[in-house]
Tab-separated table of C-alpha atoms in Angstrom:
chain	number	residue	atom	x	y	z
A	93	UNK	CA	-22.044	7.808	59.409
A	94	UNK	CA	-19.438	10.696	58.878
A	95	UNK	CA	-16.681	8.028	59.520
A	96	UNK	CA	-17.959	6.262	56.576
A	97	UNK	CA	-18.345	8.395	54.354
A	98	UNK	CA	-14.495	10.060	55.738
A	99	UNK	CA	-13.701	6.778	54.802
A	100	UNK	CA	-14.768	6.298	51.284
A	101	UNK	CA	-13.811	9.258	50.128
A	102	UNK	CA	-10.247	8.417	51.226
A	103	UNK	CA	-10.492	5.177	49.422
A	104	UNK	CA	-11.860	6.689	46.370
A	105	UNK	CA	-8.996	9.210	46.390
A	106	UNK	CA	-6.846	6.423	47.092
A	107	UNK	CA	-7.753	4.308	44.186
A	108	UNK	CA	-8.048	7.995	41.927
A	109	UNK	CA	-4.279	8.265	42.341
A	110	UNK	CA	-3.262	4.975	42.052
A	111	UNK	CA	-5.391	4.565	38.635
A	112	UNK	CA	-3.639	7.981	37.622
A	113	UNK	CA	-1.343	7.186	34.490
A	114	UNK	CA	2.078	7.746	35.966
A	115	UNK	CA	3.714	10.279	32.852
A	116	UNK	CA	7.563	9.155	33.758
A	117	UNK	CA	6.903	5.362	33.209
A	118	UNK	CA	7.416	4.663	29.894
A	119	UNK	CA	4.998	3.864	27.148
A	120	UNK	CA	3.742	0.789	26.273
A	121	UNK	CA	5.256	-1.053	23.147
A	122	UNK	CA	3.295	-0.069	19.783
A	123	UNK	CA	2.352	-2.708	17.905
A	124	UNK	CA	3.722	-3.244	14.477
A	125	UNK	CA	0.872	-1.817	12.591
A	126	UNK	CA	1.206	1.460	14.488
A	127	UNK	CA	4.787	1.126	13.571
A	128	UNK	CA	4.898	0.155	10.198
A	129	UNK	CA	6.252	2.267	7.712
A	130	UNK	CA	4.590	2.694	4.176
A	131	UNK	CA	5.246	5.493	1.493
A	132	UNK	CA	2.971	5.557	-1.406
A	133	UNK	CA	4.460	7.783	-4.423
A	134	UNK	CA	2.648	8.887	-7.303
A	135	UNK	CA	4.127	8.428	-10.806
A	136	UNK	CA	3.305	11.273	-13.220
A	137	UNK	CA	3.705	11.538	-16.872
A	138	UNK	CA	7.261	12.981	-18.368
A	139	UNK	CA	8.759	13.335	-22.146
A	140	UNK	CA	5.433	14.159	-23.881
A	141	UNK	CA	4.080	10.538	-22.274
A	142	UNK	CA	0.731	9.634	-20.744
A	143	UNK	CA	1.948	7.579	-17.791
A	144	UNK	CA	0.731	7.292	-14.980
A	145	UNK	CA	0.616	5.418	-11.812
A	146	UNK	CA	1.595	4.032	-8.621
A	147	UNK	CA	4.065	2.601	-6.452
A	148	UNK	CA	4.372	1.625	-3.019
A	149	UNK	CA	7.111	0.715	-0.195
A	150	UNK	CA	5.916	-1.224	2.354
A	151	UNK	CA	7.866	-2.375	5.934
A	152	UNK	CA	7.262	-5.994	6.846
A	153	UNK	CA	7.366	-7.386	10.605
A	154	UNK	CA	10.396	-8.923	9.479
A	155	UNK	CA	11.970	-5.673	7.782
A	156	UNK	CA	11.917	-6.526	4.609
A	157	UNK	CA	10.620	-3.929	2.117
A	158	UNK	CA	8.150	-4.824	-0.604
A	159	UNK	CA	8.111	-2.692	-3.202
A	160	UNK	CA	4.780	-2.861	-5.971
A	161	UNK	CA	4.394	-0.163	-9.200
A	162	UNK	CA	1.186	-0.016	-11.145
A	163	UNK	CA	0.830	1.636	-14.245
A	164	UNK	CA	-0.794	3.014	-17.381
A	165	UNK	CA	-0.100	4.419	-20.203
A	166	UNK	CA	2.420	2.676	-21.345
A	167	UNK	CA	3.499	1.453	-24.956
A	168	UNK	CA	2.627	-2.438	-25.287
A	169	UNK	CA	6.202	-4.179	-24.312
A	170	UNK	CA	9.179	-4.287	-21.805
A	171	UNK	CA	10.127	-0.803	-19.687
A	172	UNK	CA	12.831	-0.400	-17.583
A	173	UNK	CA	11.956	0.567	-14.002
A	174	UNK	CA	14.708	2.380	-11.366
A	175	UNK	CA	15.042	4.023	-8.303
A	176	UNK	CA	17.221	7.261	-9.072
A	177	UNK	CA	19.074	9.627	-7.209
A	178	UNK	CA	16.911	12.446	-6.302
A	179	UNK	CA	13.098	13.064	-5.466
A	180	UNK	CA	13.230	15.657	-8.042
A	181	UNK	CA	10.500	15.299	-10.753
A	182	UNK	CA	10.747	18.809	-12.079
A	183	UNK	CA	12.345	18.404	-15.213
A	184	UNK	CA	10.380	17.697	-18.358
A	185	UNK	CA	12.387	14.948	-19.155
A	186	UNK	CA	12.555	13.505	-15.873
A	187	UNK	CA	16.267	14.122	-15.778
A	188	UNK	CA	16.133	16.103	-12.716
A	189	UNK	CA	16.728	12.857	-10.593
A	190	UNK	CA	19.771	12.559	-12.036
A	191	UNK	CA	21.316	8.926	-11.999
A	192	UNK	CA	20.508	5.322	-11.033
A	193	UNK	CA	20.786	4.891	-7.093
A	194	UNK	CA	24.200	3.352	-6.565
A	195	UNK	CA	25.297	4.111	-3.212
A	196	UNK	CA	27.916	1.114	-3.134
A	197	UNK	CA	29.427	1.920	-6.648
A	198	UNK	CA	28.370	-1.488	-7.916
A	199	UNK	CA	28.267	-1.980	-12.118
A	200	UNK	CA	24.976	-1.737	-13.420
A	201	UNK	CA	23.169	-5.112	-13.580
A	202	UNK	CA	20.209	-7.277	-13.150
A	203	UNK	CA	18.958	-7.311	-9.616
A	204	UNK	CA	20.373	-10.049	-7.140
A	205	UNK	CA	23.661	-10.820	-10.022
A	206	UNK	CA	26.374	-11.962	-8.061
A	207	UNK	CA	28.700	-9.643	-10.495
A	208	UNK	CA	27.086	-6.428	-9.011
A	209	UNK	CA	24.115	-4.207	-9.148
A	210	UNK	CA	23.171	-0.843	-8.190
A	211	UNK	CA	20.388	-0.570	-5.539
A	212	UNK	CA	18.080	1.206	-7.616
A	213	UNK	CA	18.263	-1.601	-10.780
A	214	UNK	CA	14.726	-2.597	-10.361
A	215	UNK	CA	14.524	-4.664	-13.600
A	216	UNK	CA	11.607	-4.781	-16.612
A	217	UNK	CA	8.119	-4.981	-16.715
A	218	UNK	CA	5.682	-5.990	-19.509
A	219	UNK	CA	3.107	-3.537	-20.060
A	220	UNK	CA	0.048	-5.439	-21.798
A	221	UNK	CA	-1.898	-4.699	-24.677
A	222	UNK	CA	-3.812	-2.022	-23.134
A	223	UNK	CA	-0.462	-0.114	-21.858
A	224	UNK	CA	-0.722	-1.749	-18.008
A	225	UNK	CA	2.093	-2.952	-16.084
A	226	UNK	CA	2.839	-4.582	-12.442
A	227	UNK	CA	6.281	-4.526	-10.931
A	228	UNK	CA	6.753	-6.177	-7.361
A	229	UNK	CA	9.870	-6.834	-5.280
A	230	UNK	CA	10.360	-7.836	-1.843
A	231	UNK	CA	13.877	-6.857	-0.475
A	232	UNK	CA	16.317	-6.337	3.028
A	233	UNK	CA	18.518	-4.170	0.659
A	234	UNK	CA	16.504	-0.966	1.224
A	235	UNK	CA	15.009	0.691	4.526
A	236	UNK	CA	12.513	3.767	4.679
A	237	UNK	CA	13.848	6.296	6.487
A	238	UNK	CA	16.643	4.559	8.479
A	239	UNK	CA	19.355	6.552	7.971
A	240	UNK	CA	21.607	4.017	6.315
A	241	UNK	CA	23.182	6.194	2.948
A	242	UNK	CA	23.637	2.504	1.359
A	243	UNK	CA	20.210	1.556	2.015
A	244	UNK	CA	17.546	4.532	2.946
A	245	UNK	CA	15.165	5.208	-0.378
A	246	UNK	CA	13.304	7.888	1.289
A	247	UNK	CA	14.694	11.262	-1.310
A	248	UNK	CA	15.521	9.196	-3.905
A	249	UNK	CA	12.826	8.806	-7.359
A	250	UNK	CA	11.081	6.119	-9.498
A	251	UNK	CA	11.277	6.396	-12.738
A	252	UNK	CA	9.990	4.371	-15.741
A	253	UNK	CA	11.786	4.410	-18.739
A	254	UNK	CA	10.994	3.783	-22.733
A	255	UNK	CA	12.649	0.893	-23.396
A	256	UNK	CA	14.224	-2.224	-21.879
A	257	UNK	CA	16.802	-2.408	-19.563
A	258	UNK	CA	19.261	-4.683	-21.153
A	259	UNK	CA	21.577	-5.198	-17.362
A	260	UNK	CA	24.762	-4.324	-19.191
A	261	UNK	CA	25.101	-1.243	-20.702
A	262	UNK	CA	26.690	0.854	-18.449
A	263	UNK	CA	25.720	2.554	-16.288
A	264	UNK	CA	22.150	2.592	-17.735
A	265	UNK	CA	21.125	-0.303	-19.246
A	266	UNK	CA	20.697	1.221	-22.139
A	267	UNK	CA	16.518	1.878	-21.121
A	268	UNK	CA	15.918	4.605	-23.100
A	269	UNK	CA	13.892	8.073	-22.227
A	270	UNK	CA	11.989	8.495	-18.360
A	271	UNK	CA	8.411	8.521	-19.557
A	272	UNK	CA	7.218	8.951	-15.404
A	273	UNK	CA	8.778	9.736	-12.581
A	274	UNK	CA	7.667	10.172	-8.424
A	275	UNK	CA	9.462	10.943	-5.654
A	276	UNK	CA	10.052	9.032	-2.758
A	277	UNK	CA	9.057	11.085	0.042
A	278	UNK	CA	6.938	11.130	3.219
């Protein structure tokens, strides 16, 4: 009987040790969804306006980056919407983010134009009768926190503007005053 249980209790060390997660072999791959990178920013009122909203950046399997804004607040009518240069929403204005992002030094322009556009030219939106407004975008020409200077949003700023973008004027578009701004951080 003592060889028995001698015997067991070997085995169940035995299989103890061998069930023991080894902590040099490396980890298993994560899936995507543990992964996945996502930054929501919240858009807050600037220049005496009352809007207010959303955006989000979203990785895809494929690395694309989808991009989609809600807001409020808004007059009835086309805004301009841009990613600018800094994730700093401090000023009154909304001036504190300084420029459009234009890493490449591309003209201002519609987004996709085969004459040139900076990386933060957005476009328009239509805000509705009741001041609401959707912008969505689904692009490889931005990352979220890869490191690429010509391509990394994370730092940078949304910002909604008054008016129209008109994808000529240079180097603004001629949009008018930032009536809400967020930065784009983690």
């Amino acid at each position: 009987m003592k060889k028995i249980s001698i015997a067991i209790l070997s085995l169940t060390l035995v299989f103890a040790v061998s069930c023991k997660k080894d902590k040099t072999a490396p980890e298993t791959e994560k899936t995507f969804a543990e992964k996945a990178k996502k930054v929501k920013v919240k858009l807050e009122p600037k220049s005496g306006s009352n809007v207010t909203g959303t955006a989000v950046f979203k990785e895809t399997e494929d690395g694309q980056i989808e991009f989609h804004a809600m807001l409020s607040g808004l007059e009835p009518g086309t805004h301009a919407i841009h990613i600018h240069e800094k994730a700093d929403c401090s000023s009154d204005d909304g001036k504190s983010t300084g420029g459009h992002w234009n890493p490449t030094g591309a003209p201002h322009g519609k987004w996709g134009s085969t004459a040139g556009f900076h990386k933060g030219d957005i476009g328009n939106m239509i805000a509705d009768e009741k001041g609401h407004a959707v912008s969505m975008l689904t692009t490889d020409q931005w990352c979220i926190g890869c490191g690429d200077k010509n391509k990394d949003i994370l730092g940078k700023a949304i910002i909604v503007h008054a008016g129209t973008d008109d994808f000529t004027t240079q180097p603004t578009g001629a949009a008018g005053g930032r009536v809400s701004c967020g930065g784009i951080i983690k």
